[in-house]
Amino acid sequence: MRIKGSAPYVGMVLAEFAQVGLMIASKVAIANGMPNLVFILYSNTLASLILLPFSLLFHRSPRPQLTLSVLSGFFLLALLGFLAQIFGYAGIQYSSATLATAMLNLVPGFTFVLAIIFRMEKLEWWRGSSIAKSMGTVLSIAGAFVVTLYKGSPILMTPSPSNFPDQLFLSQHSNWVYGGLLLAADCVMSSAWLILQASILKKYPAELIINFYYCFFVAIQSAAASLIMERSPGAWSLEPSTRGVFGYAFQVGAITWCVHQKGPVFVAMFKPVGIVVAVAMGVIFLGDIFYAGSLIGATVIVTGFYSVMWGKATEEKIDEDVGVSSSESTSQKAPLLQNCNEGPSLPKYN
């Protein structure tokens, strides 16, 4: 039971590693001349091809019925994801993967607010768990801003690798304000995507099938946009984009499964882990400089992260206790109800 309970946590940590790797791969592909739309097209096309056999294998029977309403939900989910990817990759192009990962820490706050609006989360100010989640969300957002806006003195630095263009990782060549605005728009779309995905999972509880249709519809939408916007044959070169495709398929699958298991707020609150991964990978593999501001901001983010996780775990424990109590009371009342129904009546045949 402990291993099963820890699976969503492990899955989300691995998904954050895959996401950071995808950001770096997209940065390299875009720097080598591949447009954002083409990168989105190839990533989602190949990811859908990877997910198709797995979805058929793991959901052989019984398979939920596909209706027009369900397919419309898939298409709308893909549209939100497509817009999020456009804003996200454009923001990375104008800034860096580290800034993108930091800005994604706005997702918990947006998701928490949307979940309250759509009554997927309860905000009860008299309970310590709700206060912990609210304060943790604020801390996570504040930590993201600290990492983004405050650098401080350098703590760790390594020589920049020769196989990456220097312009990829030098902040002076990036429009951080414009990139930050695009990444903020990405966060809004990602939060709405998580909320809609959680709603679809209640009607159609087949994670891999949802993943396949999501990537399939995103591929169609990006193909239509690419045919209109990209006319140069050189923009359709496939080689640079293949580096992040497998990580993208794994990331989408892991996130969808975790949303089904724990809910959208749980998934969103793992975004602070991504910035720690991004900083570590940037220093080790890309030669980025690790500043004191990153350390301070990461500490604030982790504090907020564990505050929200504590509040979430406390509420789940309370819900489990309430469920056990209600089941016990029902089992105690069942014989009495049964005796009341057993009067002079005709025999019942089931």
XYZ file of C-alpha atoms in Angstrom:
350
model
C 0.000 0.000 0.000
C 2.842 2.383 0.745
C 4.415 1.750 -2.656
C 1.078 2.330 -4.378
C 0.512 5.519 -2.396
C 3.944 6.894 -3.282
C 3.592 6.164 -7.016
C 1.952 9.544 -7.863
C 4.762 11.394 -6.071
C 7.468 9.494 -7.935
C 5.590 9.901 -11.213
C 5.348 13.670 -10.827
C 9.051 14.025 -9.965
C 9.961 12.046 -13.099
C 7.507 14.124 -15.109
C 9.262 17.303 -13.967
C 12.612 15.883 -15.118
C 11.039 15.096 -18.496
C 9.567 18.577 -18.720
C 12.876 20.313 -18.051
C 14.573 18.093 -20.632
C 11.867 18.969 -23.137
C 12.384 22.671 -22.493
C 16.101 22.365 -23.148
C 15.475 20.310 -26.302
C 12.978 22.882 -27.577
C 15.435 25.691 -26.881
C 18.080 23.933 -28.958
C 15.643 23.075 -31.769
C 14.321 26.635 -31.985
C 17.855 28.044 -31.935
C 18.711 25.740 -34.851
C 15.938 27.255 -36.944
C 12.875 25.145 -36.176
C 9.706 27.260 -35.631
C 7.584 26.732 -32.513
C 4.593 25.446 -34.482
C 6.649 22.815 -36.289
C 8.235 21.649 -33.039
C 4.769 21.295 -31.488
C 3.556 19.416 -34.577
C 6.385 16.874 -34.592
C 6.366 16.380 -30.826
C 2.650 15.690 -30.621
C 2.546 13.605 -33.795
C 5.271 11.251 -32.643
C 3.914 11.238 -29.088
C 0.475 10.202 -30.377
C 2.069 7.388 -32.388
C 3.823 6.195 -29.240
C 0.685 6.440 -27.099
C -1.682 4.714 -29.575
C -0.507 1.093 -29.045
C -0.230 1.573 -25.286
C -3.747 2.990 -25.079
C -5.136 0.029 -27.008
C -3.148 -2.416 -24.885
C -4.012 -1.097 -21.436
C -7.647 -0.252 -22.205
C -8.719 -3.349 -24.106
C -11.927 -4.026 -22.166
C -14.154 -2.597 -20.928
C -13.441 0.552 -22.887
C -15.527 3.681 -22.186
C -17.844 4.704 -24.987
C -16.698 7.548 -27.194
C -19.467 10.066 -27.736
C -19.575 13.399 -29.529
C -19.557 15.163 -26.178
C -16.420 13.286 -25.079
C -14.642 13.970 -28.369
C -15.560 17.648 -28.098
C -14.000 17.676 -24.638
C -10.848 16.088 -26.064
C -10.678 18.740 -28.780
C -11.127 21.581 -26.294
C -8.483 20.042 -24.028
C -6.129 19.881 -27.012
C -6.864 23.506 -27.893
C -5.906 24.646 -24.381
C -2.771 22.521 -24.524
C -1.910 23.836 -27.976
C -2.185 27.454 -26.805
C -0.178 26.643 -23.682
C 2.603 25.113 -25.797
C 2.650 28.092 -28.161
C 3.002 30.563 -25.303
C 5.435 28.314 -23.425
C 7.876 27.630 -26.251
C 7.758 31.262 -27.361
C 8.533 32.321 -23.807
C 11.473 29.915 -23.653
C 12.741 31.294 -26.943
C 12.827 34.817 -25.508
C 14.222 33.770 -22.107
C 15.535 30.444 -20.824
C 14.419 27.049 -19.527
C 15.242 28.120 -15.969
C 12.982 31.171 -16.182
C 10.253 29.051 -17.776
C 10.400 26.536 -14.948
C 10.323 29.347 -12.394
C 7.289 30.982 -14.004
C 5.453 27.652 -14.058
C 5.239 27.966 -10.297
C 2.368 30.363 -10.951
C 0.314 27.331 -12.031
C -0.490 26.194 -8.453
C -2.051 29.546 -7.595
C -4.089 29.728 -10.803
C -5.162 26.092 -10.492
C -6.100 26.485 -6.834
C -8.283 29.509 -7.661
C -9.924 27.789 -10.639
C -10.510 24.632 -8.592
C -12.300 26.714 -5.957
C -14.360 28.523 -8.609
C -15.456 25.224 -10.174
C -15.980 23.680 -6.714
C -13.315 21.039 -7.138
C -11.554 22.264 -3.986
C -13.047 23.522 -0.736
C -11.633 26.605 0.963
C -12.550 26.474 4.638
C -10.729 29.233 6.467
C -11.433 27.756 9.889
C -9.403 24.636 9.042
C -5.643 24.592 9.360
C -5.281 22.529 6.184
C -6.964 25.213 4.040
C -4.804 27.908 5.605
C -1.696 25.814 4.924
C -2.642 25.329 1.262
C -3.392 29.003 0.779
C -0.196 30.183 2.456
C 1.823 27.534 0.640
C 0.476 28.705 -2.702
C 1.416 32.299 -1.908
C 4.907 31.213 -0.807
C 5.440 29.187 -3.975
C 4.470 32.120 -6.175
C 6.648 34.476 -4.137
C 9.591 32.103 -4.417
C 9.141 31.957 -8.178
C 9.366 35.733 -8.386
C 12.472 35.764 -6.190
C 14.214 33.280 -8.467
C 13.210 35.261 -11.537
C 13.852 38.825 -10.410
C 16.685 38.551 -7.878
C 20.053 37.075 -8.828
C 22.509 38.030 -6.115
C 26.076 36.805 -6.129
C 27.080 33.660 -8.067
C 27.484 30.485 -6.023
C 28.206 27.773 -8.600
C 29.429 28.062 -12.166
C 30.943 25.726 -14.731
C 32.449 26.332 -18.167
C 29.829 26.614 -20.886
C 29.683 23.470 -23.083
C 31.087 23.968 -26.544
C 28.328 21.992 -28.264
C 25.662 24.569 -27.346
C 25.463 28.028 -28.865
C 26.345 30.689 -26.341
C 23.346 32.795 -27.257
C 21.043 30.107 -25.845
C 22.043 30.661 -22.272
C 23.138 34.286 -21.977
C 20.425 36.342 -20.379
C 21.632 39.572 -21.930
C 20.458 38.307 -25.334
C 16.961 37.461 -24.045
C 13.896 39.634 -23.704
C 13.028 38.574 -20.173
C 9.976 40.823 -19.786
C 8.335 39.670 -23.011
C 9.297 36.073 -22.318
C 7.880 36.319 -18.809
C 4.537 37.601 -20.109
C 4.315 34.734 -22.582
C 5.164 32.238 -19.860
C 2.501 33.779 -17.603
C -0.054 33.202 -20.373
C 1.238 29.639 -20.586
C 0.500 29.232 -16.869
C -3.094 30.422 -17.289
C -3.690 27.948 -20.113
C -1.985 25.133 -18.199
C -4.191 25.727 -15.159
C -7.332 25.652 -17.271
C -5.980 22.505 -18.960
C -5.591 20.731 -15.611
C -9.111 21.676 -14.506
C -10.698 20.525 -17.768
C -8.670 17.327 -17.765
C -9.865 16.462 -14.262
C -13.457 17.010 -15.393
C -12.990 14.795 -18.463
C -11.408 12.024 -16.397
C -14.569 11.782 -14.317
C -16.630 11.129 -17.447
C -14.032 9.094 -19.333
C -11.609 7.358 -16.899
C -9.109 6.064 -19.465
C -5.891 8.025 -19.088
C -3.902 6.697 -22.037
C -6.795 7.086 -24.471
C -7.200 10.693 -23.354
C -3.461 11.205 -23.833
C -3.622 9.808 -27.353
C -6.558 11.963 -28.450
C -5.012 15.003 -26.780
C -1.738 14.654 -28.687
C -3.613 13.675 -31.862
C -5.822 16.773 -31.836
C -2.898 19.034 -30.908
C -1.016 17.596 -33.902
C -3.967 18.395 -36.175
C -4.307 21.933 -34.815
C -0.588 22.620 -35.056
C -0.461 21.135 -38.577
C -3.179 23.503 -39.749
C -1.412 26.469 -38.164
C 1.980 25.403 -39.530
C 0.708 25.075 -43.097
C -0.584 28.647 -42.901
C 2.324 30.263 -41.041
C 5.389 28.315 -42.166
C 6.088 28.282 -45.917
C 9.860 27.708 -45.857
C 10.915 24.080 -46.580
C 13.856 24.404 -44.199
C 11.497 24.980 -41.277
C 10.247 21.391 -41.535
C 13.555 19.715 -40.702
C 12.809 16.846 -38.309
C 16.160 16.045 -36.698
C 16.404 18.663 -33.915
C 12.941 17.974 -32.534
C 13.326 14.241 -31.966
C 15.308 14.758 -28.768
C 12.335 15.788 -26.658
C 9.533 13.671 -28.105
C 9.852 10.642 -25.832
C 10.099 12.842 -22.765
C 6.989 14.696 -23.873
C 4.961 11.490 -24.238
C 6.053 10.302 -20.798
C 5.330 13.691 -19.233
C 1.782 13.873 -20.603
C 1.053 10.285 -19.560
C 2.415 10.712 -16.029
C 0.589 13.992 -15.446
C -2.735 12.616 -16.695
C -2.461 9.543 -14.469
C -1.575 11.684 -11.440
C -4.498 14.045 -12.109
C -6.787 11.009 -12.096
C -5.246 9.685 -8.876
C -4.778 12.861 -6.824
C -6.468 15.769 -8.584
C -5.249 18.852 -10.478
C -4.002 20.825 -7.463
C -1.722 17.950 -6.453
C -0.169 17.927 -9.925
C 0.188 21.689 -10.058
C 1.995 21.852 -6.734
C 4.868 19.767 -8.089
C 5.910 22.652 -10.320
C 8.290 23.985 -7.612
C 10.291 20.766 -7.947
C 10.893 21.578 -11.610
C 12.845 24.729 -10.890
C 15.272 22.834 -8.667
C 15.714 20.304 -11.478
C 16.189 23.091 -14.029
C 18.845 24.822 -11.940
C 20.715 21.568 -11.353
C 20.605 20.523 -15.020
C 21.581 24.014 -16.121
C 24.667 24.069 -13.905
C 25.745 20.492 -14.631
C 24.992 20.128 -18.336
C 24.719 23.650 -19.749
C 27.236 25.610 -17.720
C 24.667 28.006 -16.261
C 25.543 30.081 -13.210
C 23.744 29.293 -9.963
C 23.090 32.535 -8.087
C 22.240 33.204 -4.445
C 18.818 34.416 -5.522
C 18.108 30.993 -6.984
C 19.011 29.361 -3.685
C 16.818 31.724 -1.679
C 13.911 31.416 -4.082
C 14.157 27.629 -4.226
C 14.089 27.487 -0.422
C 10.928 29.603 -0.335
C 9.354 27.456 -3.056
C 10.092 24.195 -1.259
C 8.655 25.647 1.960
C 5.432 26.537 0.181
C 5.391 23.187 -1.565
C 5.520 21.189 1.663
C 2.950 23.493 3.258
C 0.444 22.716 0.516
C 1.299 19.018 0.571
C 0.704 18.933 4.322
C -2.669 20.629 3.905
C -3.616 18.268 1.095
C -2.563 15.179 3.068
C -4.453 16.391 6.138
C -7.657 16.867 4.162
C -7.319 13.437 2.552
C -6.832 11.865 5.982
C -9.962 13.606 7.273
C -11.957 12.471 4.227
C -10.779 8.890 4.725
C -11.773 8.949 8.392
C -15.196 10.344 7.502
C -15.630 7.649 4.858
C -14.731 4.876 7.292
C -17.109 6.259 9.917
C -19.988 6.519 7.459
C -19.416 2.987 6.147
C -19.369 1.607 9.672
C -22.588 3.416 10.565
C -24.215 2.152 7.364
C -23.216 -1.432 8.093
C -24.669 -1.125 11.599
C -27.965 0.253 10.327
C -28.351 -2.199 7.464
C -29.818 -5.123 9.500
C -32.386 -2.791 11.079
C -33.513 -1.541 7.682
C -33.604 -5.052 6.381
C -35.803 -6.181 9.261
C -38.178 -3.297 8.659
C -38.622 -4.369 5.065
C -39.142 -8.010 5.923
C -42.860 -7.988 6.653
C -45.722 -9.982 5.272
C -44.874 -9.663 1.608
C -44.311 -11.717 -1.469
C -40.934 -13.472 -1.815
C -38.329 -11.542 -3.817
C -36.432 -13.161 -6.659
C -33.184 -11.526 -7.864
